[in-house]
XYZ file of C-alpha atoms in Angstrom:
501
model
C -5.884 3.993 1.239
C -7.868 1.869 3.474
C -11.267 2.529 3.995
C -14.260 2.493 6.439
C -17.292 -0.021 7.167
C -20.654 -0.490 6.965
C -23.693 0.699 5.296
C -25.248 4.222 5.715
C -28.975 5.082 6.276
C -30.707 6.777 3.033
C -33.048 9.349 3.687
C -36.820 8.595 3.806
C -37.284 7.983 0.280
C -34.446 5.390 0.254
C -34.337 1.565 0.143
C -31.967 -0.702 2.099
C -31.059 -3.439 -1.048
C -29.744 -5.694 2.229
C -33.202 -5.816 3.439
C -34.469 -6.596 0.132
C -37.057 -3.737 -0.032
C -38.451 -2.452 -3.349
C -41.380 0.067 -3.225
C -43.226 -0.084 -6.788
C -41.791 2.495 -9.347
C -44.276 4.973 -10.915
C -44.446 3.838 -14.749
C -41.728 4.641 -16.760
C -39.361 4.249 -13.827
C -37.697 1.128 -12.573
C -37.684 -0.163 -8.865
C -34.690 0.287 -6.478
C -32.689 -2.738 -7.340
C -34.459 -3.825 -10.601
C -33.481 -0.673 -12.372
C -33.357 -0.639 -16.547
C -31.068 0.663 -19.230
C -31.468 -1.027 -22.185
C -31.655 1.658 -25.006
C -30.112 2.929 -28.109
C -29.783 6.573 -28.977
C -29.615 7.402 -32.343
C -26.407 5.174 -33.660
C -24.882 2.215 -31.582
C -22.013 3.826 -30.599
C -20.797 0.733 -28.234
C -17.507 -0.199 -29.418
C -14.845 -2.722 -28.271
C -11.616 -1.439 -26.579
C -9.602 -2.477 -29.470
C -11.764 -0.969 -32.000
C -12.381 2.506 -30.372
C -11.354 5.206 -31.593
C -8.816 6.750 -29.395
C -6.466 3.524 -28.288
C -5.216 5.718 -25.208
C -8.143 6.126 -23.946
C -9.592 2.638 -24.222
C -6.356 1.669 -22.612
C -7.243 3.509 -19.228
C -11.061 2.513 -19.809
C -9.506 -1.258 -19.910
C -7.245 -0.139 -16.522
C -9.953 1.122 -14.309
C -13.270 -0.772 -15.162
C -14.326 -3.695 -13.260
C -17.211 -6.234 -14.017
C -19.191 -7.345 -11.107
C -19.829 -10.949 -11.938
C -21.569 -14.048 -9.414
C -18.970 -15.527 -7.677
C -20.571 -19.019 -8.297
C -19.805 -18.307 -12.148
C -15.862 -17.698 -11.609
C -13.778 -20.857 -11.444
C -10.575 -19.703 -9.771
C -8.750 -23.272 -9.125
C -5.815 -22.831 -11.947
C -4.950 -18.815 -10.707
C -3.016 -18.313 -14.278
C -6.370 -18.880 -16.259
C -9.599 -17.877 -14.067
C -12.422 -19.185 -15.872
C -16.019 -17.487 -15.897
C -18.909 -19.944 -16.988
C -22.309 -18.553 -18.463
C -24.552 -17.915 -21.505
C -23.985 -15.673 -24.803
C -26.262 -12.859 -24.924
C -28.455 -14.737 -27.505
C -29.125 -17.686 -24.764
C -29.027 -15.057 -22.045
C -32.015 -12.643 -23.508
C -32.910 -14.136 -26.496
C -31.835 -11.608 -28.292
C -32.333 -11.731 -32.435
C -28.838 -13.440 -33.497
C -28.064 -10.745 -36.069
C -27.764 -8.211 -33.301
C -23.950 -6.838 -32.661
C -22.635 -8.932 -30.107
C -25.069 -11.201 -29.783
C -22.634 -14.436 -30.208
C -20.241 -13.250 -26.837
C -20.577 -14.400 -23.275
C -22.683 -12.525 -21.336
C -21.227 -13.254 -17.819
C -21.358 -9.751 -15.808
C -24.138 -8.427 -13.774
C -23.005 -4.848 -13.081
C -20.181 -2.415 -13.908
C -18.188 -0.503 -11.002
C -14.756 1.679 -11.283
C -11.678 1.746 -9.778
C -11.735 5.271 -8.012
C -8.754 4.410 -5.325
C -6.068 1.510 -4.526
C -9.321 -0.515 -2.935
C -12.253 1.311 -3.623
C -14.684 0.448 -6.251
C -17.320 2.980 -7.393
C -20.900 1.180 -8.492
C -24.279 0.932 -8.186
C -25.793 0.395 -4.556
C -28.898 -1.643 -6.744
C -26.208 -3.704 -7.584
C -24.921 -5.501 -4.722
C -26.363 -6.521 -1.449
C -24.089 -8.667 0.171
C -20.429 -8.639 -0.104
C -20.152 -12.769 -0.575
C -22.354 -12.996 -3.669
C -19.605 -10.902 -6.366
C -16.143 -10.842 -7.403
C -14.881 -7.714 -9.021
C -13.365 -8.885 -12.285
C -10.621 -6.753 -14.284
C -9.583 -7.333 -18.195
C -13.034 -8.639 -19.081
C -12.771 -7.794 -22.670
C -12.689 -9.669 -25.415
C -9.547 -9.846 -27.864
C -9.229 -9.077 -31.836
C -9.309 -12.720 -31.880
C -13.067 -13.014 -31.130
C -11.974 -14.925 -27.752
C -12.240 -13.397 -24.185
C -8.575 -12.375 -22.913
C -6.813 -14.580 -20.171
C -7.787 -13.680 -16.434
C -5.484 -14.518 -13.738
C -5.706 -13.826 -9.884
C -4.334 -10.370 -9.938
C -7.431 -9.752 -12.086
C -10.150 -10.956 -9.652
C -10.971 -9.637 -6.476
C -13.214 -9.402 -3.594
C -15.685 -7.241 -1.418
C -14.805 -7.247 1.944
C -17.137 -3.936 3.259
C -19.094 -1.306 1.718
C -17.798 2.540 2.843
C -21.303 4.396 2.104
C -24.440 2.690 0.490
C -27.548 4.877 -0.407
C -30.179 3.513 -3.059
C -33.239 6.210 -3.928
C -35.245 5.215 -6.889
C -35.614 8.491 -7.754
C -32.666 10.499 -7.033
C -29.043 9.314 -5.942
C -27.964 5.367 -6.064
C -24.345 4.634 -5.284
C -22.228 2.364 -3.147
C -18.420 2.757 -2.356
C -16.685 -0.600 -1.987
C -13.843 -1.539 -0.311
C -12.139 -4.833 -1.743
C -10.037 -7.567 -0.117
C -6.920 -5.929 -1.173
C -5.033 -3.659 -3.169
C -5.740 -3.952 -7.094
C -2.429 -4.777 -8.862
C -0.804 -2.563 -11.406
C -3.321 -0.724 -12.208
C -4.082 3.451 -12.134
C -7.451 4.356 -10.745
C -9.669 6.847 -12.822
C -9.700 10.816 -12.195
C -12.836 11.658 -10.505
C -14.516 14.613 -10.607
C -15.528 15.902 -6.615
C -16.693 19.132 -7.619
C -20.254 19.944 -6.597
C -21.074 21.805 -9.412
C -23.951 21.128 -12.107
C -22.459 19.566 -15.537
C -23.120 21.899 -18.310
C -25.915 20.995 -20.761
C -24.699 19.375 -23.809
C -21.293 18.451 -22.034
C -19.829 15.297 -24.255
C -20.087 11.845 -22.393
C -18.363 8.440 -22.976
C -19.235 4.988 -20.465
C -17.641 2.580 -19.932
C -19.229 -1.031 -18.566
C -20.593 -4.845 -19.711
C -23.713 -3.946 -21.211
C -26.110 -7.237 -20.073
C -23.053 -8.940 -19.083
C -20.963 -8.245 -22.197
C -17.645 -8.043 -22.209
C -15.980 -4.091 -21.969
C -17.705 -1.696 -24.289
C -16.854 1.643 -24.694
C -19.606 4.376 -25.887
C -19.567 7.677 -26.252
C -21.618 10.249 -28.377
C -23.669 11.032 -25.951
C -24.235 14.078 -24.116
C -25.716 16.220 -20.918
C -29.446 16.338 -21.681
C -30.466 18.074 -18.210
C -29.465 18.051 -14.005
C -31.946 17.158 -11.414
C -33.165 19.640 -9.575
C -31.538 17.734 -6.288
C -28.375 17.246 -8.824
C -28.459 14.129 -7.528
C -28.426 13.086 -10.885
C -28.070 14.048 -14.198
C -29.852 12.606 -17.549
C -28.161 11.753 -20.693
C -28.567 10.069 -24.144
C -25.988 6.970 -23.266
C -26.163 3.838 -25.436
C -26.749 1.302 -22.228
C -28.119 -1.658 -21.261
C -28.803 -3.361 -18.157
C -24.923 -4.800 -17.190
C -24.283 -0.857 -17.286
C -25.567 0.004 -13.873
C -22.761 1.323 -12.294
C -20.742 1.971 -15.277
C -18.544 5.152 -14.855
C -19.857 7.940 -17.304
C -16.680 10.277 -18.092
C -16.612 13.999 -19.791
C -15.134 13.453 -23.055
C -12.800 16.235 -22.618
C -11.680 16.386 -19.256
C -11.406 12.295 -18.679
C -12.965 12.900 -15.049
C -15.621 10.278 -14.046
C -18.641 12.311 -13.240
C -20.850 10.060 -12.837
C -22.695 6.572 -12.626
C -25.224 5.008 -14.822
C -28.188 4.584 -12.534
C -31.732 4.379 -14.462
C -33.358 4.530 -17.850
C -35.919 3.743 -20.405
C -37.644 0.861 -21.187
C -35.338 -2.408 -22.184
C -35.997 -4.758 -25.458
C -38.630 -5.089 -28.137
C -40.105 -8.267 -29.510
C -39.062 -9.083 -33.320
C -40.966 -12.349 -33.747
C -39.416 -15.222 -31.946
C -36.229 -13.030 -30.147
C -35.848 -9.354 -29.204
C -34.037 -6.157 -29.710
C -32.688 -3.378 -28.320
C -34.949 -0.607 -28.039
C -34.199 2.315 -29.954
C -34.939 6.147 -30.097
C -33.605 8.968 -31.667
C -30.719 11.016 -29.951
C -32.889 13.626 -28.241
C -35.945 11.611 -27.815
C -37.296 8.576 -24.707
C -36.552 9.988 -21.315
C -32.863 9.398 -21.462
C -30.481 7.719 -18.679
C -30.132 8.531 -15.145
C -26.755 9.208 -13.964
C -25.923 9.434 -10.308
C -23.720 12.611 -9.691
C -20.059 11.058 -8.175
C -19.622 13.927 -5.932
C -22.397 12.506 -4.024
C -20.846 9.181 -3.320
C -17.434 10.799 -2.801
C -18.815 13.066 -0.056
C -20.380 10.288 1.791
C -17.183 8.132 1.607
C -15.026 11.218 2.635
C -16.972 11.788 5.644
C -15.687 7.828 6.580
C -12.665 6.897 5.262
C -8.950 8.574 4.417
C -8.660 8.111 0.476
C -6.330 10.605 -1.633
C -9.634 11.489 -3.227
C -10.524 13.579 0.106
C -9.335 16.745 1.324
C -10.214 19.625 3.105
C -12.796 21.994 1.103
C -14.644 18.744 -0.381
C -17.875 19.362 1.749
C -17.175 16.057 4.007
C -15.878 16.141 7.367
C -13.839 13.307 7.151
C -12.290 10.812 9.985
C -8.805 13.430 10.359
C -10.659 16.241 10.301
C -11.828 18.637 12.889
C -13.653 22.179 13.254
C -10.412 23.552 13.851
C -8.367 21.757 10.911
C -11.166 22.356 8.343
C -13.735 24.961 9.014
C -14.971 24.439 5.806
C -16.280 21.026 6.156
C -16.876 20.159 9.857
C -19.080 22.648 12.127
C -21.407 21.288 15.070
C -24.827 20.822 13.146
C -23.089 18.871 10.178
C -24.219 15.696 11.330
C -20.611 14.049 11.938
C -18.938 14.204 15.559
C -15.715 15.414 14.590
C -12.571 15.096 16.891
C -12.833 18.229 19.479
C -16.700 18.077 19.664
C -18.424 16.238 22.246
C -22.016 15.326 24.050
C -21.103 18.561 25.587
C -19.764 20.953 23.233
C -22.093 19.860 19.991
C -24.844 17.435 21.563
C -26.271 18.396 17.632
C -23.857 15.733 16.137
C -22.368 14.059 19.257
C -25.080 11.720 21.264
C -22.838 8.770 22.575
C -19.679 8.865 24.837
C -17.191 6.636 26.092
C -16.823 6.662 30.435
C -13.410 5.234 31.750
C -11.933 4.376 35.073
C -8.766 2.083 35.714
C -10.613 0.080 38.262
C -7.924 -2.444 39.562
C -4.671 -0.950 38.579
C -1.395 -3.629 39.475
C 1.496 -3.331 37.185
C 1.560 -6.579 35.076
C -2.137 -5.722 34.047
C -3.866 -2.967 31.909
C -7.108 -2.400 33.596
C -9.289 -0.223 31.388
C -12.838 -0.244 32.668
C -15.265 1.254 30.048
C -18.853 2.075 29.760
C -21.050 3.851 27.209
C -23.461 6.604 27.370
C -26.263 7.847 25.276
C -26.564 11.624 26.100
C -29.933 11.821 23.127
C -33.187 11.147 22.847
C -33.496 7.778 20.892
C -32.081 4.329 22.150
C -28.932 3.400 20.397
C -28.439 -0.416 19.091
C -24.385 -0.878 19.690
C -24.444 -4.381 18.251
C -21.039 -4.371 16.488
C -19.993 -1.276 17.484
C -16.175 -0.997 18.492
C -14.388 1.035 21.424
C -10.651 1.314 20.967
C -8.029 1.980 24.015
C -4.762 2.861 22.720
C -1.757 1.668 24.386
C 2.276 1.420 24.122
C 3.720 -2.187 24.934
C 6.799 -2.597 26.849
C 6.648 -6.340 28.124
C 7.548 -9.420 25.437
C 5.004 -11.526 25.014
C 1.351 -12.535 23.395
C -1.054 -10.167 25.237
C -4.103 -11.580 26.363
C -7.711 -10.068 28.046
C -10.657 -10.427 29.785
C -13.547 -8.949 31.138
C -14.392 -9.769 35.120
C -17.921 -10.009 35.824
C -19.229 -8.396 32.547
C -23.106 -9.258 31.624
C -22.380 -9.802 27.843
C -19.525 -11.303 26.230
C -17.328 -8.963 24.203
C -15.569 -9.866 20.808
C -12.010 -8.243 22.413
C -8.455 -8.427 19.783
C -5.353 -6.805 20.208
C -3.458 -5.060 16.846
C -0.347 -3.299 16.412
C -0.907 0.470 14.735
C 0.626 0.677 11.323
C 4.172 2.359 10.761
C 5.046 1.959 14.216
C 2.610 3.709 15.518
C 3.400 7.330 17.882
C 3.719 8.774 21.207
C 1.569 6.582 23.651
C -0.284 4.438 20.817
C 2.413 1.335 19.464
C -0.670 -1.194 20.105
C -4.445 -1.059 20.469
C -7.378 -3.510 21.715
C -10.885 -3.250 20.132
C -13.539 -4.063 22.122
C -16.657 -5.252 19.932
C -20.153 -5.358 21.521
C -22.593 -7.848 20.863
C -26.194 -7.551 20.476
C -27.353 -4.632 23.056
C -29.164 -1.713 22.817
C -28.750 1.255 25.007
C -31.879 3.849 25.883
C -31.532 7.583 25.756
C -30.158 9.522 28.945
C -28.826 6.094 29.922
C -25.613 3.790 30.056
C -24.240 0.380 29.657
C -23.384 -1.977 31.944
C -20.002 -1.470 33.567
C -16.955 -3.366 31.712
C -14.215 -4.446 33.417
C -11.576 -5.081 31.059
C -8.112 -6.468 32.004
C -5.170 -7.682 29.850
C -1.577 -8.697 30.400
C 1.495 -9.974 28.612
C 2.045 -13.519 28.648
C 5.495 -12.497 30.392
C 3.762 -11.260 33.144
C 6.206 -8.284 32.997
C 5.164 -5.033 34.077
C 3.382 -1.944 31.651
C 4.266 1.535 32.015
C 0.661 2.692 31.586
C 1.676 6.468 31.981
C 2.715 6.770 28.588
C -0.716 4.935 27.160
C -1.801 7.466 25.110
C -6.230 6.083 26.261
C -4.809 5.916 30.093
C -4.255 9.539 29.816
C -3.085 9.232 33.757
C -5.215 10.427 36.984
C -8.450 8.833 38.534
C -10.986 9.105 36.031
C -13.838 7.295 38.365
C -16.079 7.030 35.364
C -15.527 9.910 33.755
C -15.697 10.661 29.478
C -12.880 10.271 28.206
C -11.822 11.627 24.495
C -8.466 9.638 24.469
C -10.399 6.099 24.031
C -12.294 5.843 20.118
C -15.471 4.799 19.893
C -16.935 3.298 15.995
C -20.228 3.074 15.127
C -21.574 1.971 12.069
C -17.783 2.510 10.694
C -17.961 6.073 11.729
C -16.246 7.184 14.505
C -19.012 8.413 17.166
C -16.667 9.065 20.011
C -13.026 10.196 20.862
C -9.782 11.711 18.815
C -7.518 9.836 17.292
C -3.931 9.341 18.682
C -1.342 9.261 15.301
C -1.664 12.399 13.106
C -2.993 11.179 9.539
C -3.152 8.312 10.501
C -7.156 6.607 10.554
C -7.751 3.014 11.491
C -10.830 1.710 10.296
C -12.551 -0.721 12.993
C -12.698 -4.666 11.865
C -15.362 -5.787 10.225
């Protein structure tokens, strides 16, 4: 499915990794984007996909797991044999050359999961901006000793990040969207229940431990949950490279979770370094970010097969009235049916309309913005949507007559046809502008046409809605916000749209 945009706030305790911000981490804790896992519990139990135990199993682990590696390192000119250029672990670390592994490429920066057709589920510590990784499948090396052929279907982009929240000490997770659909391949189960893992419960993860190729490790289990269960803590054999790594139960198959945080990284053996090592039930263990958490926040944003009613979000399609379970004013998300007026609690900006020069060969929408709360609003890139059928032929075009700030405006057709009133839509993107509480916007005067200059039949324009609306709210036109919509119902049942980036 495709998914929402744009990064959401973390509570007080929280760090935006776009701004760069890193508070210092109490000792024997790591800092918001710097975090550690470099530890081995009791026996190494890191193993290569073709030498794991259960072949099945490593075969999905193979499917699913993606390597977040610099796109400056991948060489993608011949798309039948992507190259990736870096150090072995030994040059990377210097890590003692008798150490397992130590001889392969260590390439990868982070570990993520395929958890829908375009999503990727990682670490928000590791990735700031979109333009600096490509998501790299079949990273794994061979029973040849050599790294396996990657081709284009294997390498990917980020184009947007759904939900992004980064607490040092409690929940880290992003949900990315990527710049199209992975190819032939079946994301992982996830588990969205909210309840605590039991104690003890058997783990396996799956990642590029400092940049490794895939390893697979499991003996590990549920140590304890956080009070928040934001987190859980296990004994996982991981090393930095695993942040983000997926972190299954061993019987069901279900991610559950994602490796966060952990105890201190290498010892010094003379002149190189090891990993450093503790018994199974000993060191503090390794933080792993619940996945219902991340799931909930991209449910409340995007339409993914992973969301349904009864998952605690109130997603995009979902209303008080659809799902009483998950949407009710006070829940923080203005839901299609609420309003400034019915649940000013969740609802704070609305969308005035009035077709202020109506001739038939133009669509006249005139639209303005309110902010019905208490704090000023900054609308820079936020997106207001007018819905529309179009009967003349022709390249539509628009403008904006006497506006005070120049609008990013594009026309789209709605997918599958589209439904009653809505075969077309215009976005209307704001610039840099700022709105203060109990006030408005300036007055837009939008107009567009067909380059026939044939006439529209407006009254079936499912945002027109019909009748003088003199500046009135109206819940027909969308309003997006941060990727959320803030404003309006949508027009095509199950169908969402997420606004441009």
């Amino acid at each position: 499915m495709r998914a929402n945009r744009f990064i959401i706030a973390a509570g007080l305790s929280s760090v935006w990794a776009a701004a760069g911000c890193a508070a210092p981490a109490p000792a024997g804790e790591e800092a918001a984007g710097e975090a550690r896992s470099e530890v081995i519990y009791g026996q190494d139990d890191r193993e290569e996909p073709f030498t794991y135990a259960d072949p099945a199993w490593a075969a999905r682990a193979l499917d699913f797991t993606v390597a977040l590696i610099p796109a400056s390192a991948v060489d993608d000119s011949d798309p039948n044999n992507i190259q990736i250029a870096g150090p072995t672990w030994a040059q990377r670390d210097d890590v003692c050359p008798d150490e397992r592994f130590a001889s392969q490429p260590a390439l990868a920066d982070c570990s993520g999961t395929l958890i829908d057709d375009d999503l990727v589920l990682t670490a928000a510590h590791c990735i700031n901006n979109c333009r600096d990784s490509r998501f790299v499948f079949d990273y794994a090396m061979t029973p040849s000793g050599q790294l396996g052929q990657i081709t284009s279907d294997d390498v990917y982009s980020c184009v947007d990040f759904i939900t992004y929240y980064q607490d040092r000490r409690g929940a880290d997770y992003t949900v990315v969207r990527l710049d199209r659909p992975v190819v032939g391949r079946t994301p992982a189960a996830v588990r969205v229940s909210s309840d605590p893992l039991a104690i003890g419960t058997p783990l396996v993860v799956h990642g590029f431990p400092r940049g490794l190729p895939l390893k697979l490790a499991d003996g590990a289990a549920v140590r304890s949950n956080a009070a928040s269960l934001d987190f859980f803590v296990g004994n996982l054999d991981t090393f930095v490279g695993n942040s983000g790594s997926g972190v299954f139960d061993t019987n069901t198959k279900e991610l559950v979770g994602i490796l966060v945080r952990g105890e201190r990284d290498f010892v010094q053996d003379g002149d190189c370094v090891r990993p450093f090592t503790c018994a199974d039930d000993a060191c503090r263990g390794e933080d792993v970010t619940y996945a219902f958490r991340a799931i909930q926040a991209m449910c409340e944003r995007t339409v993914s097969d992973l969301c349904s009613c009864g998952d605690g979000a109130c997603g995009p399609l979902e209303s008080p009235a659809s799902c009483a379970s998950d949407c009710s004013c006070g829940d923080g998300v203005c839901s299609s049916g609420e309003s400034t007026t019915s649940c000013p609690a969740d609802c704070q900006l609305e969308v005035l309309y009035d077709s202020h020069a109506p001739q038939p060969s133009w669509v006249t929408p005139g639209i303005q913005v309110r902010n019905t709360g208490s704090q000023s609003v900054y609308l820079a890139g936020s997106t207001v949507r007018y819905y529309f059928s179009q009967e003349p032929p022709g390249t539509l075009e628009a403008t904006c007559w006497s506006c005070s700030s120049e609008l990013e405006m594009s026309f789209h057709e709605v997918p599958g046809g589209g439904c009653a009133g809505a075969t077309h839509y215009l976005d209307v993107r704001f610039p840099f502008l700022s709105v203060d509480p109990s006030s408005s916007t300036d007055r837009f005067n939008i107009a567009f046409h067909a380059s026939s200059w044939q006439a529209f039949n407006q009254s079936n324009d499912y945002s027109h809605a019909g009748g003088s609306w003199n500046w009135a709210p109206n819940p027909k036109i969308t309003m997006y916000r941060l990727g959320t919509r803030v404003f309006g119902d949508e027009p095509c049942p199950g169908l969402f749209i997420p606004p441009a980036d």
